Coordinates of C-alpha atoms and ligand atoms in Angstrom, one line a residue:
X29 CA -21.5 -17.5 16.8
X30 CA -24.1 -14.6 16.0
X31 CA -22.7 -11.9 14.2
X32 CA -24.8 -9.2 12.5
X33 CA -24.0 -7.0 9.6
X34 CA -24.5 -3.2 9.0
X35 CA -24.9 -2.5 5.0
X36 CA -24.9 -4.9 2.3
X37 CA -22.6 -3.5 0.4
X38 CA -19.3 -4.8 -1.6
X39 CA -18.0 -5.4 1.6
X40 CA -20.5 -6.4 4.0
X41 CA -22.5 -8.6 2.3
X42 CA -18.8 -10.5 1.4
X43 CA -18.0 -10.5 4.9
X44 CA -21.7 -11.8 5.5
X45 CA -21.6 -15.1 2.7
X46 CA -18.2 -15.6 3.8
X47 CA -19.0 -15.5 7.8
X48 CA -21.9 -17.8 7.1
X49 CA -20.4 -20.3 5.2
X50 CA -18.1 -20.4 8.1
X51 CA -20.5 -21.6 10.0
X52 CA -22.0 -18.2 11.7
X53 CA -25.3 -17.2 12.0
X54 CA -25.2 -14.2 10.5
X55 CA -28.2 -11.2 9.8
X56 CA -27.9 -8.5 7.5
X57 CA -29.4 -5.4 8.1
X58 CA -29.9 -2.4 5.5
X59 CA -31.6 1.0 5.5
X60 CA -32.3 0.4 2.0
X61 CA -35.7 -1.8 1.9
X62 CA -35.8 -3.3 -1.4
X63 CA -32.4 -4.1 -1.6
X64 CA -32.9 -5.9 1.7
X65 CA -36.0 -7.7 -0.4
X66 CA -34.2 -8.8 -3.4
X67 CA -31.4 -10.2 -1.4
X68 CA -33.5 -12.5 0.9
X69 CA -34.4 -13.6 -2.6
X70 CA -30.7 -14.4 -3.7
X71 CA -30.6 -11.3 -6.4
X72 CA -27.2 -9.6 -5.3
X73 CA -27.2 -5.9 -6.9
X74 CA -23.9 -5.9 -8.0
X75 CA -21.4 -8.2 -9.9
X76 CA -18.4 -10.0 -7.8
X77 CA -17.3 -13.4 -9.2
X78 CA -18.8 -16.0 -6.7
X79 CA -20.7 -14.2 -4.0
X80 CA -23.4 -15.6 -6.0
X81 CA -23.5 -19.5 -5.0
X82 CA -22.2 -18.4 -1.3
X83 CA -25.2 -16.1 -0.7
X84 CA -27.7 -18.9 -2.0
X85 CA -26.3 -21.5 -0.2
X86 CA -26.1 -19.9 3.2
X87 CA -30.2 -18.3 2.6
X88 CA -31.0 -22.4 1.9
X89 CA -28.9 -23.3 5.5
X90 CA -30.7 -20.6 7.3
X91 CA -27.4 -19.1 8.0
X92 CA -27.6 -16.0 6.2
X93 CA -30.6 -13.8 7.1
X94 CA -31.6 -10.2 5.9
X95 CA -33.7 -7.8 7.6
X96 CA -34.7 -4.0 7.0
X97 CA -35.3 -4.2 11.0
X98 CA -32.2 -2.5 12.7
X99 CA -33.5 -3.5 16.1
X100 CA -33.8 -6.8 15.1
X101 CA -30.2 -6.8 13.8
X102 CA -28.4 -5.4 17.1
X103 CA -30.3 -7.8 19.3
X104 CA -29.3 -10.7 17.2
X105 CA -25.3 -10.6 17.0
X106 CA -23.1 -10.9 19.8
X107 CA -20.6 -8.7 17.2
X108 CA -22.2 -6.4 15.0
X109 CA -20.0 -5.1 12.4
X110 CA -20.8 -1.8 10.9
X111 CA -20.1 -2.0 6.8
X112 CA -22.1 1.2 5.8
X113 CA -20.3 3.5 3.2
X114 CA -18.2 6.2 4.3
X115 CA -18.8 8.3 0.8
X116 CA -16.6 11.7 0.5
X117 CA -18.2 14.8 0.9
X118 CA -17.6 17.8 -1.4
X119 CA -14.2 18.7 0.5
X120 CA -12.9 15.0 0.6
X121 CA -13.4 14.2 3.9
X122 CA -15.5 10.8 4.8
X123 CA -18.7 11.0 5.7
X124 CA -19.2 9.1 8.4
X125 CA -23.0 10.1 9.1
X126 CA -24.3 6.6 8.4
X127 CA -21.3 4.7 10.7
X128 CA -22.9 7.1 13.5
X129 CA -26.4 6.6 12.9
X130 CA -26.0 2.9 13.4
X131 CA -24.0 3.4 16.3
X132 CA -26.8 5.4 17.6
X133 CA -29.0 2.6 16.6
X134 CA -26.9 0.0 19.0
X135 CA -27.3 2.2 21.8
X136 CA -30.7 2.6 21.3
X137 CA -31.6 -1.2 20.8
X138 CA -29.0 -3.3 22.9
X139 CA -29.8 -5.1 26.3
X140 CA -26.5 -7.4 26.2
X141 CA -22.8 -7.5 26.0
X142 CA -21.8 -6.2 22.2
X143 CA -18.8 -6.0 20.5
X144 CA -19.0 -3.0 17.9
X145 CA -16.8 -3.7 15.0
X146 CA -16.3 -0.4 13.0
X147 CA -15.5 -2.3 9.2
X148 CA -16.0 0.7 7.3
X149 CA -12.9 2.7 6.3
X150 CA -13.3 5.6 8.6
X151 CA -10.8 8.9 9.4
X152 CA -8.9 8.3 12.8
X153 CA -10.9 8.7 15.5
X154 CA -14.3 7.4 14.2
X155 CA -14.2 4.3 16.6
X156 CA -13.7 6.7 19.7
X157 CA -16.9 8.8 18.3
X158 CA -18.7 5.4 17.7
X159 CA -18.0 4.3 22.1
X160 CA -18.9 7.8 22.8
X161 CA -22.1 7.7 20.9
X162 CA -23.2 4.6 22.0
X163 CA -22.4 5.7 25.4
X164 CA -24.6 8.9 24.8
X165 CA -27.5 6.6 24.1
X166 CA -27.2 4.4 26.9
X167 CA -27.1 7.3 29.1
X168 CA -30.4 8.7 27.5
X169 CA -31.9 5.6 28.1
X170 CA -30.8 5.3 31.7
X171 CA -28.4 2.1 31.6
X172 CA -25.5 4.0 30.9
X173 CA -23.9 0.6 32.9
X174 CA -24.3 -1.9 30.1
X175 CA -21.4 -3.5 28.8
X176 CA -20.1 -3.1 25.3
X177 CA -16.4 -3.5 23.4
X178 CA -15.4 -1.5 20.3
X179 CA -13.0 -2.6 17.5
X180 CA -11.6 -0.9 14.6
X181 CA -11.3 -3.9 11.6
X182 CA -10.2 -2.3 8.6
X183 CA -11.0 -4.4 5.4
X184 CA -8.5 -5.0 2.9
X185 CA -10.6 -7.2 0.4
X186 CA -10.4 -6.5 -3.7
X187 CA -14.1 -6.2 -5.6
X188 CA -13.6 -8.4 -8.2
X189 CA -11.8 -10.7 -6.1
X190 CA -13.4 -10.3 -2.4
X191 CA -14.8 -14.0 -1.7
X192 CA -11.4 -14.9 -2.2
X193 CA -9.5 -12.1 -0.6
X194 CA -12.0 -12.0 2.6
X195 CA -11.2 -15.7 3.3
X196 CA -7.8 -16.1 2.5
X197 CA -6.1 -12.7 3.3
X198 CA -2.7 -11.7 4.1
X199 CA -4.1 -10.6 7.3
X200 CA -6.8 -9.6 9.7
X201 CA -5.8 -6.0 11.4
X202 CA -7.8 -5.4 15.3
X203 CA -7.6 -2.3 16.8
X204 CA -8.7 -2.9 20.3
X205 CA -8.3 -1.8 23.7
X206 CA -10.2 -5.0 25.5
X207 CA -8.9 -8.6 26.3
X208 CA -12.9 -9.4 26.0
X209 CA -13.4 -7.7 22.6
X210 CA -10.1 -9.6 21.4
X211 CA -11.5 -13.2 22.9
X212 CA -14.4 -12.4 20.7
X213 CA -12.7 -11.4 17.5
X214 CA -10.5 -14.4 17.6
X215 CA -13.1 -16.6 17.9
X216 CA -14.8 -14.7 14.8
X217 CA -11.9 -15.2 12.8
X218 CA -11.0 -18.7 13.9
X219 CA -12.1 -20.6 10.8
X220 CA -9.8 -18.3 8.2
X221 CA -6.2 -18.6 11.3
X222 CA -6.6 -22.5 11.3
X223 CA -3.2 -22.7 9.2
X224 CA -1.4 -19.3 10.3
X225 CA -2.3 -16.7 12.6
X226 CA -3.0 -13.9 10.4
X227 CA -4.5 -11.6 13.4
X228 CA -2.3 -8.2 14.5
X229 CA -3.6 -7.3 17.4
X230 CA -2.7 -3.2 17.5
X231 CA -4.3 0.1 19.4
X232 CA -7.6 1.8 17.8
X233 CA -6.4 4.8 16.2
X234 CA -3.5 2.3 14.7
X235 CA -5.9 0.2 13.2
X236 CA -8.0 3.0 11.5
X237 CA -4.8 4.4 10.1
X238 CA -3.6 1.0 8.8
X239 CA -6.5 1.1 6.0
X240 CA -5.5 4.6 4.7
X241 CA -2.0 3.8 5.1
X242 CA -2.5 0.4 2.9
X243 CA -4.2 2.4 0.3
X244 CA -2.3 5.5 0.1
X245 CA 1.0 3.4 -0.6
X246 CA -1.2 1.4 -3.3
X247 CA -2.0 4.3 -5.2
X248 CA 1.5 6.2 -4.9
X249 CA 2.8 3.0 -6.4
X250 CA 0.4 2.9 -9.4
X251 CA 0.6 7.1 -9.9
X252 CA 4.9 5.9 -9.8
X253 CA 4.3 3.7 -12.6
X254 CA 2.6 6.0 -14.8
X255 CA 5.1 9.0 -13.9
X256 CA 7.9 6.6 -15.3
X257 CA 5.6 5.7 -18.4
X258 CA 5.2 9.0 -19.2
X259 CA 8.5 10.0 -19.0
X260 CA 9.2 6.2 -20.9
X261 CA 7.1 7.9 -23.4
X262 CA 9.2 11.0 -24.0
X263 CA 12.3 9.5 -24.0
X264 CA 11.7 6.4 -26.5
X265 CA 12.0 3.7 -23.5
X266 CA 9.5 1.0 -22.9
X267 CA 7.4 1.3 -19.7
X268 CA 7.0 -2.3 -20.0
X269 CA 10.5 -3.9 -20.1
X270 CA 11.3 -0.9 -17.0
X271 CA 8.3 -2.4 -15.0
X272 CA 10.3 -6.2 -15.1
X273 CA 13.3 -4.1 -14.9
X274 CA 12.3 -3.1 -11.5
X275 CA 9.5 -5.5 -10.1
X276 CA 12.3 -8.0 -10.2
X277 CA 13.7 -6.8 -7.2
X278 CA 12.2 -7.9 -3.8
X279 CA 12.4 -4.8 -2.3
X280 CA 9.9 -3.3 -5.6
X281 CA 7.8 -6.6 -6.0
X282 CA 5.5 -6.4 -9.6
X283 CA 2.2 -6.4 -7.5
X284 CA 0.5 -2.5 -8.6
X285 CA 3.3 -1.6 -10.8
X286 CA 1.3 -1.7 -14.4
X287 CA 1.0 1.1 -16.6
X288 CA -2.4 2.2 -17.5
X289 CA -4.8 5.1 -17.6
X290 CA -5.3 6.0 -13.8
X291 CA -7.0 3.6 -10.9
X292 CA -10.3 4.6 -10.1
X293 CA -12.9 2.5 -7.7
X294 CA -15.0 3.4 -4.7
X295 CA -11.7 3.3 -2.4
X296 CA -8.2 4.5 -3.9
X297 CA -9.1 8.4 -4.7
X298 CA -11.8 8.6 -2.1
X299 CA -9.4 7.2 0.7
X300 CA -6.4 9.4 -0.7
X301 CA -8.3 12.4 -0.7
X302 CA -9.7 12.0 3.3
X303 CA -6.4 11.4 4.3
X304 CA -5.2 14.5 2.8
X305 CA -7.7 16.4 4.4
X306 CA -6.9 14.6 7.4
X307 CA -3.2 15.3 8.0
X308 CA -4.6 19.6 7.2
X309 CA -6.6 19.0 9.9
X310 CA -3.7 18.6 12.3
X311 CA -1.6 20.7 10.2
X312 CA 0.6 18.7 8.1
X313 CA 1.4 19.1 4.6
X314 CA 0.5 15.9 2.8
X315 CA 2.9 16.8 0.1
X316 CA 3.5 13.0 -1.3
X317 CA -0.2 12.7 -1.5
X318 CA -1.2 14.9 -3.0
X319 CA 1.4 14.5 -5.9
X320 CA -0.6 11.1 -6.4
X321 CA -3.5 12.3 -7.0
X322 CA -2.8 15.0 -9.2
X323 CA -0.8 12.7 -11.6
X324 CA -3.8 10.2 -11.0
X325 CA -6.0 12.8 -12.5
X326 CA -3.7 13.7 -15.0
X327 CA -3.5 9.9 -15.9
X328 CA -7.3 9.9 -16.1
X329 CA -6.8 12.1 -19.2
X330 CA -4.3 10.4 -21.2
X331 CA -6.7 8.3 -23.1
X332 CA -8.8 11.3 -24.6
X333 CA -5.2 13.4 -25.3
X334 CA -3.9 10.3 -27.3
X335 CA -6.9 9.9 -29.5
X336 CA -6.8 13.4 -30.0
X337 CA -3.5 13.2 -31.3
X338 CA -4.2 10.4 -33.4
X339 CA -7.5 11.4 -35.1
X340 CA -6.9 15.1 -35.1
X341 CA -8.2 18.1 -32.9
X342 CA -11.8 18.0 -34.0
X343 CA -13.3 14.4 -32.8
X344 CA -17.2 15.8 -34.1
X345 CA -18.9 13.4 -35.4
X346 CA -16.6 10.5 -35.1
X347 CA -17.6 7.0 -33.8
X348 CA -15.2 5.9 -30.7
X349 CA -15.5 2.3 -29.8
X350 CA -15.2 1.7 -26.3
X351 CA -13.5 -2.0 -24.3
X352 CA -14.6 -1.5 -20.7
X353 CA -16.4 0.7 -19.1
X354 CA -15.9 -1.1 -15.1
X355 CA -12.9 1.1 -13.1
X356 CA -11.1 -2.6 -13.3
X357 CA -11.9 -6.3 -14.9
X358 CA -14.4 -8.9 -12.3
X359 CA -16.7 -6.1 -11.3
X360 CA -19.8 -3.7 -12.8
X361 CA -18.3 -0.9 -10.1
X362 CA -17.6 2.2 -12.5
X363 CA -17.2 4.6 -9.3
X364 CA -14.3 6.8 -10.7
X365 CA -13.3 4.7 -13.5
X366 CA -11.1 6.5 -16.0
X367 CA -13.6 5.3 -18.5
X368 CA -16.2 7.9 -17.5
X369 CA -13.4 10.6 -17.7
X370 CA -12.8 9.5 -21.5
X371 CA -16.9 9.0 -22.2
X372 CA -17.6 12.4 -21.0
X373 CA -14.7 14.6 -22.8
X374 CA -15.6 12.5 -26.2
X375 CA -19.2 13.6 -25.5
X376 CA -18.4 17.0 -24.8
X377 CA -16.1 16.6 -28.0
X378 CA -19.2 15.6 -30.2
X379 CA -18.0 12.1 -30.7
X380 CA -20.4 9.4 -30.9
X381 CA -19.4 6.7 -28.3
X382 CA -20.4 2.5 -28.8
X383 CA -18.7 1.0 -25.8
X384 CA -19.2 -3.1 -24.4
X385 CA -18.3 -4.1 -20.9
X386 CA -18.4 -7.7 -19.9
X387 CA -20.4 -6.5 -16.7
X388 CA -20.8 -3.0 -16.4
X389 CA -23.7 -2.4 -19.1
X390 CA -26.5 -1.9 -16.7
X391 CA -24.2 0.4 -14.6
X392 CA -23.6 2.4 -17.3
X393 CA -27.3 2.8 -18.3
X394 CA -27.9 3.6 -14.8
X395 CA -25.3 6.0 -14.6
X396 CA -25.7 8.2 -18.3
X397 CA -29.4 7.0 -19.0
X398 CA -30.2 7.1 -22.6
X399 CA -28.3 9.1 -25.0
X400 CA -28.2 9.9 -28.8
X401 CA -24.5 9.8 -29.1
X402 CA -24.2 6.7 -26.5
X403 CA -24.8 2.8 -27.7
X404 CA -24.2 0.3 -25.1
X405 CA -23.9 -3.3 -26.9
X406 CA -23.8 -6.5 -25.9
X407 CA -20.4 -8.2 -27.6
X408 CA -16.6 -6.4 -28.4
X409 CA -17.4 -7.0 -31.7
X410 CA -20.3 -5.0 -32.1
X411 CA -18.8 -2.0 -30.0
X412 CA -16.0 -2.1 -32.9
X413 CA -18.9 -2.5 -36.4
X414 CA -18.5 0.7 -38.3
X415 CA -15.9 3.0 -35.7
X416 CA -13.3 4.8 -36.8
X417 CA -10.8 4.2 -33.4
X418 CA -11.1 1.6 -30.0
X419 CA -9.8 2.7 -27.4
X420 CA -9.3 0.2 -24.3
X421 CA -10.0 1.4 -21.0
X422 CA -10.3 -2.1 -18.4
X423 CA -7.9 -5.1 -18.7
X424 CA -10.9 -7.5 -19.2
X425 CA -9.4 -10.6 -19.8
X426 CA -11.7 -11.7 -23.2
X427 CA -9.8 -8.2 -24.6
X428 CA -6.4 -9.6 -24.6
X429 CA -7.0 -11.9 -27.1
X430 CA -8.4 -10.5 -30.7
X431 CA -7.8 -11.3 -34.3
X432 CA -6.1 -8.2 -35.2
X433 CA -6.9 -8.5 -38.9
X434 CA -10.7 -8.5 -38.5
X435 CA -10.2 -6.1 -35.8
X436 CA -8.3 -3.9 -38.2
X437 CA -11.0 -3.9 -40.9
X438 CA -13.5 -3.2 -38.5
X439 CA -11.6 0.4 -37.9
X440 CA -11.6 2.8 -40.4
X441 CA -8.6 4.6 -38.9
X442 CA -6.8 1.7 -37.6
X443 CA -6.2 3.7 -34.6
X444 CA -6.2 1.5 -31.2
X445 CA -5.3 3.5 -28.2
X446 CA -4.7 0.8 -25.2
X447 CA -5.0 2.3 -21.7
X448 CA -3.9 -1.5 -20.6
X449 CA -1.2 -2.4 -22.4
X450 CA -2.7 -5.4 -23.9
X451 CA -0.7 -5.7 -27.3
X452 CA 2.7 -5.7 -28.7
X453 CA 3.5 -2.5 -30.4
X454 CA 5.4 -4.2 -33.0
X455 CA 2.8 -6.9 -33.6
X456 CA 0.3 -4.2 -34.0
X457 CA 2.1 -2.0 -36.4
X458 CA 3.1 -5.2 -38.8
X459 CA -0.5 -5.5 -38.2
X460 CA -1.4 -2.1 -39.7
X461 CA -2.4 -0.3 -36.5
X462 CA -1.7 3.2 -35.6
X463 CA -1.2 2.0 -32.0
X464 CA -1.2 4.4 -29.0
X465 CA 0.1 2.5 -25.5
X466 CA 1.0 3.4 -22.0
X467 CA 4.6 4.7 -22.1
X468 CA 5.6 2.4 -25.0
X469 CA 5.0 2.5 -29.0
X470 CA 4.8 5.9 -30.7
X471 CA 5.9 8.6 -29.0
X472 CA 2.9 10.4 -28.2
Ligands
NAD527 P1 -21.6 0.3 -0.6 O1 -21.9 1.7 -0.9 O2 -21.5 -0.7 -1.6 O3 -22.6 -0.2 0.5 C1 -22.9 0.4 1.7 C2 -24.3 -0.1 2.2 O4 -24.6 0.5 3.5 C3 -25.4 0.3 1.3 O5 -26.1 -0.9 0.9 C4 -26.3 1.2 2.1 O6 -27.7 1.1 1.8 C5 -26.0 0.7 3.5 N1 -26.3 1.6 4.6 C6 -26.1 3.0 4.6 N2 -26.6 3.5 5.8 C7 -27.0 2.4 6.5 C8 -27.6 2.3 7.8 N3 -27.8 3.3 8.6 N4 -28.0 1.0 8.2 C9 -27.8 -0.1 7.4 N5 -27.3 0.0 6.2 C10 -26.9 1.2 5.7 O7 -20.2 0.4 0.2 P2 -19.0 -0.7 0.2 O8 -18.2 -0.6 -1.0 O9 -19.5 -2.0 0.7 O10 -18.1 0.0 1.4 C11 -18.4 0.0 2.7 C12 -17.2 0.6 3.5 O11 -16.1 -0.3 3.3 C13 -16.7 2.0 3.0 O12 -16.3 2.6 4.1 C14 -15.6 1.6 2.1 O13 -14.7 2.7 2.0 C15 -15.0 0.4 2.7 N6 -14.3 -0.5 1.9 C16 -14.8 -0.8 0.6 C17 -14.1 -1.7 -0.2 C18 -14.6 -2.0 -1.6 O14 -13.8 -2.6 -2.4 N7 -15.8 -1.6 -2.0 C19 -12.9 -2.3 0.3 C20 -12.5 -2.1 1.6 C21 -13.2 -1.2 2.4

């Protein structure tokens, strides 16, 4: 089948290798040019554990194309999915400027039956907008009678974990209102249903509130966690023995129930925050919601608070090593990471900062450029050489391990504050650390 993608982003250029190595023709079109260049070349501008090999494999096959030509792309796919960022604007709500524009774009190029899958995570309503614009342009053109189907496919997929989540997830959601779009989607999805039909079929504005819905309910159950770890904190308990305390039970589950320093990502806050300003719009108080993000935020600021507390008020002129710098482990995506939140009060604070990330160097270069008081290095040991605290912001896997008697010479102050949980408070303090967790450990 030929399919055609609309922005090569996390998501659609996943949904692209994936589609391909399906067996789909698939095309990839992007408004950015030499993006669309590097990735006919196989250079993929972000870091997602195995997209890598697919992307090659399906540009040797002739499967997977890329073009900067948008006409090109609506004329090639029977479905054309539109993947383009919805980014917030300064009030929260979504942007959906560049879901429109290629909507526009479809109108303007198509001579054939289309089905228009809206993949982006859009307010509710967007797919309507996305018929009626097409429409317009159909109508401009004067063959306001061609056919074309719209769908609302929401995507679920984790960065850091997409290949796999793309082709086995829990399930595909389709908001249509046509048998003929839903013939077409089936047969889309028919190489990932071959063992269970994941597909619910539901109505467009259901579909589009799905997403939000999924990632509201994500969040309020990681801002839940830390509100218990905080209190944990104040009252001598142990977030961590409460968290199998309660994930034990089916009804609670252990999936998003860790204790940390805030989630962060392209999706989670920016979704939260455009449905907030969605329910004002039709005048209901999103009071839950909004109590997520502000302890979210809050969260966000626990890191710098402990370390304060540890090394005293004035942090001038100390040197704060820093374990990840990516909003979580498997990606280079720093979008809202409680990282940046730490990075920029210790700046501010006059702290000198030497921070390692497994992937997320180059993002971080990109994001602060150079700096006097900002080392990027290339090994966790080298972030540590000469610092006076660490402080542990992403769950990498290579931090979990460490020999904590090196690791304690290394700091002059012994002070490790762990946004992750990652270590045994007792282990560390036999071990000589002044050690700041999540809700367990000193009572800070
Ligand atoms: P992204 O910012 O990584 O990529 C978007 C791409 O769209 C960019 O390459 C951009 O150049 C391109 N683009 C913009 N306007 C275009 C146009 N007119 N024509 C062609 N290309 C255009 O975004 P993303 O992370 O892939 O997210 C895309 C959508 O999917 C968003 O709505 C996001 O909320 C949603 N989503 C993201 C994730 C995730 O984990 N990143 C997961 C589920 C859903």
């Amino acid at each position: 089948m030929k399919i055609t993608i609309f922005g090569t982003g996390y998501v659609g250029l996943v949904a692209a290798a994936c589609l391909a190595d399906a067996g789909h023709q698939v095309m990839c079109v992007d408004a950015i040019k030499s993006k669309i260049e590097d990735l006919k070349s196989g250079k993929i501008p972000f870091y997602e554990p195995g997209l890598d090999i697919l992307v090659s494999r399906n540009i040797m096959q002739e499967r997977l194309i890329f073009t900067f030509d948008a006409a090109a792309g609506v004329k090639h796919g029977r479905i054309l999915f539109i993947s383009v960022g919805t980014p917030a604007t300064e009030d929260g709500t979504a942007d959906v400027r560049h879901v429109l524009d290629v909507a526009q774009l479809i109108g303007e190029h198509m001579d054939d039956y289309k089905v228009v899958v809206v993949k982006s995570t859009v307010p509710v309503g967007t797919t309507h907008n996305v018929r009626s614009k097409i429409d317009e342009a159909l109508h401009r053109r004067g063959c306001p009678d061609l056919p074309f189907g719209v769908c609302s496919n929401p995507e679920f997929l984790k960065e850091g974990s997409a290949v796999q989540d793309f082709t086995k997830s829990a399930r595909i959601v389709l908001g249509t209102d046509s048998e003929r779009v839903r013939e077409f989607m089936c047969e889309c999805y028919a190489p990932y249903i071959r063992k269970l039909d994941k597909i619910i079929f539901m109505d467009i504005l259901s579909a589009e509130l799905t997403k939000y819905a999924a990632n509201a309910m994500l969040s309020a159950k990681i801002s839940f966690i830390n509100e218990i770890a905080n209190l944990a904190e104040r009252l001598g308990a142990d977030v961590e023995q409460v968290r199998k305390g309660i994930g034990s039970d089916p009804r609670i589950g252990y999936e998003f129930i860790y204790p940390g320093c805030g989630y962060g990502g392209s999706c989670f806050p920016k979704d939260l925050r455009a449905l907030i300003r969605t329910a004002e719009q039709v005048k209901h108080e999103p009071a839950l919601f909004r109590a997520v993000e502000e302890v979210n935020n809050r969260q966000k600021r626990v890191l710098f608070e402990k370390l304060r507390k540890a090394l005293g008020e004035n942090l001038s002129g100390k040197t704060i090593a820093v374990w990840g710098l990516a909003f979580k482990p498997n990606t280079s995506d720093m979008r809202e990471a409680p990282s940046r939140m730490l990075l920029e009060a210790l700046w501010k604070a006059g702290a000198h900062v030497q921070a390692y990330d497994p992937a997320a160097i180059k993002e971080a270069e990109y994001i602060y450029g150079k700096r006097d008081d900002f080392r990027l290095v290339n090994t966790r040991e080298a972030a540590v050489t000469a610092a006076d605290a660490l402080v542990i912001c992403t769950e990498w896997q290579e931090f979990r391990a460490v020999d904590l008697e090196w690791l304690r010479s290394q700091l002059s102050q012994s002070v490790v504050v762990d946004g992750r949980n990652l270590f045994d408070p007792h282990e560390m303090k036999q071990a000589g650390f002044r050690y700041y967790a999540v809700g367990r450990g000193e009572n800070c």
